[in-house]
């Protein structure tokens, strides 16, 4: 059972030093310290976007967390939003994440445990860069990014083409002579070819490097993990496809400290209000269970 959401909130601008450059963020917390738990959350933003998030999803998430007693900091990487510096990829934000964790710990000294929440490539960054910090006791990974030619192709073959056959628009085009069967056949053939390639061959180079670092980070992590999966998101489905086929991920998502919550019919950014509210409710319940050292999420959240 989550606590009532009538707690008064306070937003404050936060300046974070990162290698001599300034990052900017917003810390949302209960207006009264007595309303705060001993857990604080950092929202790591996937790119390219800034701390507000698509359809203000990170503003809503931060306020939901704070209303349940968990102070929440959302910030911009260097080169994004209001922050200084050059734009960088999610594989290059380790210093930014560490600087934000340091700032959160300093601003909320009563928080004994920190949680990192990330969507898409921010979830990948959280696994790579946050798990070695002993203050981090939890990860919330929403639709993690694990892109490779082979897994993207396999996901398209498994989830896209079959669904296409059930769409009225597809049959209307086919029967009306407006269907580009040659182009569709080439696309299917190419995707099948990529899907049948060996993962080791398909993922050499940068992709294999970041996927391996994600797995290594999660394997070394001793805290709790909440995996949020959108039912209709190809990025999420690709992550599940990749982790089920990769030897280095074997068993990682089935460990006792890992919980999974699926959001029915949801897209990548949980763009409808019911989907966003589901994510907020599950996250807040999980945070409160972490604070109370309780083990699991109820099925009817």
Short mmCIF file of C-alpha atoms in Angstrom, two decimals:
data_model
loop_
_atom_site.label_atom_id
_atom_site.label_comp_id
_atom_site.label_asym_id
_atom_site.label_seq_id
_atom_site.Cartn_x
_atom_site.Cartn_y
_atom_site.Cartn_z
CA UNK A 1 0.00 0.00 0.00
CA UNK A 2 1.49 3.35 -1.02
CA UNK A 3 1.15 6.41 1.17
CA UNK A 4 -1.19 9.30 0.39
CA UNK A 5 -0.07 11.81 -2.23
CA UNK A 6 -1.05 14.96 -0.31
CA UNK A 7 2.52 15.83 0.76
CA UNK A 8 3.50 19.42 -0.08
CA UNK A 9 6.38 19.60 -2.56
CA UNK A 10 9.31 21.91 -3.18
CA UNK A 11 11.29 22.32 -6.44
CA UNK A 12 14.75 23.86 -6.45
CA UNK A 13 17.28 24.52 -9.19
CA UNK A 14 20.53 22.61 -8.71
CA UNK A 15 23.96 23.46 -10.13
CA UNK A 16 26.30 20.47 -10.46
CA UNK A 17 30.00 20.68 -11.23
CA UNK A 18 31.26 18.10 -13.73
CA UNK A 19 34.86 18.44 -14.83
CA UNK A 20 34.76 22.22 -14.56
CA UNK A 21 31.51 22.52 -16.50
CA UNK A 22 28.09 23.20 -15.02
CA UNK A 23 25.20 20.79 -15.20
CA UNK A 24 21.73 22.03 -14.28
CA UNK A 25 18.97 20.05 -12.69
CA UNK A 26 15.84 20.30 -10.57
CA UNK A 27 15.47 18.63 -7.19
CA UNK A 28 11.90 17.88 -6.11
CA UNK A 29 11.41 16.99 -2.48
CA UNK A 30 8.77 17.07 0.25
CA UNK A 31 8.50 20.60 1.64
CA UNK A 32 9.07 19.24 5.15
CA UNK A 33 12.03 16.99 5.96
CA UNK A 34 9.86 14.89 8.25
CA UNK A 35 7.93 13.70 5.19
CA UNK A 36 11.06 12.35 3.46
CA UNK A 37 12.19 8.74 3.54
CA UNK A 38 15.85 7.71 3.66
CA UNK A 39 15.87 6.96 -0.09
CA UNK A 40 16.48 9.50 -2.90
CA UNK A 41 16.17 9.00 -6.65
CA UNK A 42 18.18 10.27 -9.61
CA UNK A 43 16.45 10.38 -13.01
CA UNK A 44 19.02 9.84 -15.77
CA UNK A 45 17.61 11.17 -19.03
CA UNK A 46 17.87 9.24 -22.29
CA UNK A 47 18.85 11.26 -25.29
CA UNK A 48 18.56 13.39 -27.07
CA UNK A 49 16.19 15.14 -24.66
CA UNK A 50 16.42 17.15 -21.48
CA UNK A 51 15.26 16.82 -17.87
CA UNK A 52 11.55 17.53 -18.48
CA UNK A 53 11.17 14.42 -20.66
CA UNK A 54 8.68 13.61 -23.39
CA UNK A 55 5.20 14.95 -22.49
CA UNK A 56 6.70 16.10 -19.13
CA UNK A 57 7.06 12.51 -18.00
CA UNK A 58 10.07 13.17 -15.74
CA UNK A 59 8.43 16.16 -14.08
CA UNK A 60 5.43 13.99 -13.26
CA UNK A 61 7.62 11.10 -12.13
CA UNK A 62 9.74 13.30 -9.85
CA UNK A 63 6.69 14.86 -8.25
CA UNK A 64 5.03 11.47 -7.78
CA UNK A 65 8.17 10.15 -6.06
CA UNK A 66 8.50 13.20 -3.82
CA UNK A 67 4.83 13.04 -2.88
CA UNK A 68 5.57 9.55 -1.57
CA UNK A 69 8.54 10.75 0.46
CA UNK A 70 11.39 10.19 -2.02
CA UNK A 71 13.36 13.31 -3.10
CA UNK A 72 14.10 13.16 -6.83
CA UNK A 73 16.76 14.91 -8.91
CA UNK A 74 16.47 15.14 -12.69
CA UNK A 75 19.30 16.80 -14.61
CA UNK A 76 20.79 17.52 -18.02
CA UNK A 77 23.96 15.86 -19.27
CA UNK A 78 26.72 18.09 -20.57
CA UNK A 79 25.68 19.40 -23.97
CA UNK A 80 21.94 18.94 -23.32
CA UNK A 81 19.26 21.34 -22.11
CA UNK A 82 20.73 24.08 -19.93
CA UNK A 83 24.00 22.32 -19.14
CA UNK A 84 27.39 23.40 -20.44
CA UNK A 85 29.80 21.36 -22.55
CA UNK A 86 29.72 19.30 -25.72
CA UNK A 87 26.99 16.84 -26.61
CA UNK A 88 27.99 13.25 -25.90
CA UNK A 89 26.50 9.78 -26.34
CA UNK A 90 25.10 7.59 -23.57
CA UNK A 91 28.38 5.66 -23.57
CA UNK A 92 30.24 8.83 -22.52
CA UNK A 93 28.15 10.08 -19.60
CA UNK A 94 29.80 8.23 -16.72
CA UNK A 95 31.26 11.42 -15.21
CA UNK A 96 27.91 13.20 -15.55
CA UNK A 97 26.04 10.41 -13.74
CA UNK A 98 28.66 10.28 -10.98
CA UNK A 99 28.57 14.06 -10.51
CA UNK A 100 24.76 13.97 -10.25
CA UNK A 101 24.88 11.14 -7.69
CA UNK A 102 27.39 13.11 -5.63
CA UNK A 103 25.14 16.18 -5.79
CA UNK A 104 22.05 14.21 -4.77
CA UNK A 105 23.86 12.66 -1.80
CA UNK A 106 25.06 16.10 -0.72
CA UNK A 107 21.65 17.76 -1.11
CA UNK A 108 19.74 14.97 0.65
CA UNK A 109 22.13 13.88 3.42
CA UNK A 110 19.50 11.81 5.22
CA UNK A 111 19.19 9.49 2.21
CA UNK A 112 21.16 6.34 3.05
CA UNK A 113 20.32 4.73 -0.29
CA UNK A 114 20.16 6.15 -3.80
CA UNK A 115 18.12 4.88 -6.75
CA UNK A 116 18.81 5.54 -10.43
CA UNK A 117 15.83 5.65 -12.83
CA UNK A 118 16.53 5.54 -16.58
CA UNK A 119 14.58 5.17 -19.82
CA UNK A 120 16.03 3.63 -23.00
CA UNK A 121 19.76 4.43 -23.36
CA UNK A 122 19.66 6.07 -19.90
CA UNK A 123 18.82 2.63 -18.51
CA UNK A 124 21.87 1.31 -20.35
CA UNK A 125 23.97 4.13 -18.87
CA UNK A 126 22.65 3.33 -15.38
CA UNK A 127 23.80 -0.26 -15.69
CA UNK A 128 27.21 0.78 -16.99
CA UNK A 129 27.99 3.71 -14.70
CA UNK A 130 25.88 3.64 -11.52
CA UNK A 131 26.21 0.08 -10.27
CA UNK A 132 29.74 0.45 -8.87
CA UNK A 133 28.70 3.28 -6.53
CA UNK A 134 28.07 1.72 -3.10
CA UNK A 135 25.42 4.35 -2.34
CA UNK A 136 23.22 3.06 -5.17
CA UNK A 137 20.81 0.49 -3.76
CA UNK A 138 18.32 0.34 -6.63
CA UNK A 139 17.92 0.64 -10.40
CA UNK A 140 14.71 1.29 -12.31
CA UNK A 141 15.27 0.32 -15.94
CA UNK A 142 12.52 1.33 -18.36
CA UNK A 143 12.63 -0.17 -21.87
CA UNK A 144 16.43 -0.51 -21.90
CA UNK A 145 18.41 0.01 -25.09
CA UNK A 146 20.31 -3.00 -26.48
CA UNK A 147 20.38 -2.23 -30.19
CA UNK A 148 22.15 -4.53 -32.64
CA UNK A 149 21.44 -5.44 -36.24
CA UNK A 150 20.66 -9.04 -35.33
CA UNK A 151 18.29 -8.37 -32.43
CA UNK A 152 16.48 -5.53 -34.19
CA UNK A 153 15.91 -7.77 -37.19
CA UNK A 154 14.75 -10.69 -35.05
CA UNK A 155 12.37 -8.43 -33.14
CA UNK A 156 10.89 -7.05 -36.37
CA UNK A 157 10.39 -10.54 -37.78
CA UNK A 158 8.79 -11.80 -34.57
CA UNK A 159 6.60 -8.83 -33.65
CA UNK A 160 6.11 -6.60 -36.71
CA UNK A 161 5.38 -8.82 -39.67
CA UNK A 162 2.89 -11.08 -37.91
CA UNK A 163 0.99 -8.08 -36.53
CA UNK A 164 0.95 -6.51 -40.00
CA UNK A 165 -1.07 -9.44 -41.35
CA UNK A 166 -3.82 -8.66 -38.84
CA UNK A 167 -4.15 -5.01 -39.86
CA UNK A 168 -7.06 -3.93 -42.06
CA UNK A 169 -4.87 -1.30 -43.74
CA UNK A 170 -2.48 -4.02 -44.97
CA UNK A 171 -5.26 -6.03 -46.64
CA UNK A 172 -6.85 -2.90 -48.13
CA UNK A 173 -3.55 -2.02 -49.79
CA UNK A 174 -2.98 -5.59 -50.95
CA UNK A 175 -6.46 -6.02 -52.47
CA UNK A 176 -6.37 -2.52 -53.94
CA UNK A 177 -3.09 -3.16 -55.74
CA UNK A 178 -1.28 -0.49 -53.71
CA UNK A 179 0.97 -2.86 -51.76
CA UNK A 180 4.69 -2.74 -52.57
CA UNK A 181 5.29 -6.47 -52.31
CA UNK A 182 8.76 -6.28 -53.86
CA UNK A 183 9.97 -3.75 -51.28
CA UNK A 184 8.31 -5.66 -48.45
CA UNK A 185 9.87 -8.93 -49.60
CA UNK A 186 13.33 -7.33 -49.72
CA UNK A 187 12.81 -5.92 -46.21
CA UNK A 188 11.67 -9.29 -44.85
CA UNK A 189 14.56 -11.08 -46.58
CA UNK A 190 17.12 -8.63 -45.16
CA UNK A 191 15.67 -8.84 -41.66
CA UNK A 192 15.67 -12.63 -41.77
CA UNK A 193 19.30 -12.58 -42.89
CA UNK A 194 20.31 -10.30 -40.00
CA UNK A 195 18.22 -12.29 -37.52
CA UNK A 196 19.96 -15.55 -38.44
CA UNK A 197 23.46 -14.17 -37.97
CA UNK A 198 25.37 -15.32 -34.94
CA UNK A 199 25.15 -12.70 -32.13
CA UNK A 200 28.92 -12.62 -31.69
CA UNK A 201 29.41 -11.80 -35.36
CA UNK A 202 26.57 -9.29 -35.47
CA UNK A 203 27.61 -7.41 -32.34
CA UNK A 204 31.34 -6.89 -32.74
CA UNK A 205 32.58 -3.38 -32.01
CA UNK A 206 30.80 -0.63 -30.13
CA UNK A 207 27.45 -2.42 -29.75
CA UNK A 208 29.04 -5.53 -28.23
CA UNK A 209 31.10 -3.29 -25.95
CA UNK A 210 28.19 -1.40 -24.43
CA UNK A 211 25.99 -4.48 -24.14
CA UNK A 212 28.77 -6.36 -22.38
CA UNK A 213 29.36 -3.43 -20.04
CA UNK A 214 25.65 -3.34 -19.21
CA UNK A 215 25.70 -7.04 -18.35
CA UNK A 216 28.88 -6.71 -16.31
CA UNK A 217 27.47 -3.78 -14.36
CA UNK A 218 24.23 -5.57 -13.58
CA UNK A 219 26.04 -8.78 -12.66
CA UNK A 220 28.18 -6.93 -10.11
CA UNK A 221 25.22 -5.02 -8.67
CA UNK A 222 24.03 -6.21 -5.26
CA UNK A 223 21.02 -3.91 -4.94
CA UNK A 224 17.49 -4.27 -6.26
CA UNK A 225 16.35 -3.76 -9.85
CA UNK A 226 12.93 -2.91 -11.25
CA UNK A 227 12.51 -3.61 -14.97
CA UNK A 228 9.66 -1.71 -16.66
CA UNK A 229 8.61 -3.09 -20.05
CA UNK A 230 6.18 -1.49 -22.52
CA UNK A 231 4.14 -4.18 -24.25
CA UNK A 232 4.09 -2.42 -27.64
CA UNK A 233 7.62 -1.00 -27.71
CA UNK A 234 10.09 -2.57 -30.13
CA UNK A 235 13.05 -1.24 -28.10
CA UNK A 236 11.81 -3.10 -25.01
CA UNK A 237 11.05 -6.23 -27.01
CA UNK A 238 14.48 -6.06 -28.61
CA UNK A 239 16.07 -5.86 -25.15
CA UNK A 240 14.20 -8.98 -24.07
CA UNK A 241 15.17 -10.70 -27.33
CA UNK A 242 18.84 -9.82 -26.86
CA UNK A 243 19.06 -10.80 -23.19
CA UNK A 244 17.31 -14.12 -23.78
CA UNK A 245 19.81 -15.08 -26.51
CA UNK A 246 23.08 -13.72 -25.08
CA UNK A 247 25.16 -16.06 -22.87
CA UNK A 248 26.53 -13.14 -20.83
CA UNK A 249 22.97 -12.16 -19.83
CA UNK A 250 21.90 -15.68 -18.89
CA UNK A 251 20.10 -15.60 -15.54
CA UNK A 252 20.71 -11.90 -14.86
CA UNK A 253 17.06 -10.87 -15.17
CA UNK A 254 15.86 -13.87 -13.15
CA UNK A 255 17.87 -13.14 -10.01
CA UNK A 256 15.93 -12.67 -6.75
CA UNK A 257 16.66 -8.94 -6.61
CA UNK A 258 15.18 -8.27 -10.06
CA UNK A 259 11.46 -7.53 -10.44
CA UNK A 260 9.60 -6.90 -13.67
CA UNK A 261 6.44 -4.94 -14.36
CA UNK A 262 4.85 -4.88 -17.82
CA UNK A 263 2.73 -1.93 -18.93
CA UNK A 264 -0.04 -3.28 -21.18
CA UNK A 265 -0.33 -1.70 -24.65
CA UNK A 266 2.19 1.04 -23.76
CA UNK A 267 4.58 2.73 -26.18
CA UNK A 268 8.22 3.61 -25.57
CA UNK A 269 7.69 6.75 -23.45
CA UNK A 270 4.39 5.77 -21.78
CA UNK A 271 2.74 8.65 -23.60
CA UNK A 272 -0.86 8.20 -22.45
CA UNK A 273 -1.98 9.21 -18.96
CA UNK A 274 -2.96 5.66 -17.84
CA UNK A 275 0.42 4.28 -18.92
CA UNK A 276 2.31 7.10 -17.16
CA UNK A 277 0.24 6.67 -14.02
CA UNK A 278 0.96 2.92 -14.04
CA UNK A 279 4.70 3.63 -14.22
CA UNK A 280 4.50 6.23 -11.45
CA UNK A 281 2.47 3.94 -9.19
CA UNK A 282 4.74 0.92 -9.70
CA UNK A 283 7.87 3.03 -9.21
CA UNK A 284 6.56 4.66 -6.04
CA UNK A 285 5.45 1.38 -4.53
CA UNK A 286 8.83 -0.19 -5.33
CA UNK A 287 10.63 2.80 -3.78
CA UNK A 288 8.61 2.51 -0.59
CA UNK A 289 9.27 -1.22 -0.42
CA UNK A 290 12.98 -0.52 -0.85
CA UNK A 291 12.84 2.03 1.97
CA UNK A 292 11.01 -0.47 4.18
CA UNK A 293 13.12 -3.46 3.04
CA UNK A 294 10.03 -5.24 1.75
CA UNK A 295 10.61 -7.69 -1.10
CA UNK A 296 8.10 -7.32 -3.93
CA UNK A 297 5.47 -5.44 -5.92
CA UNK A 298 1.85 -6.42 -5.60
CA UNK A 299 0.21 -7.66 -8.75
CA UNK A 300 -2.69 -5.19 -8.58
CA UNK A 301 -0.67 -1.94 -8.41
#
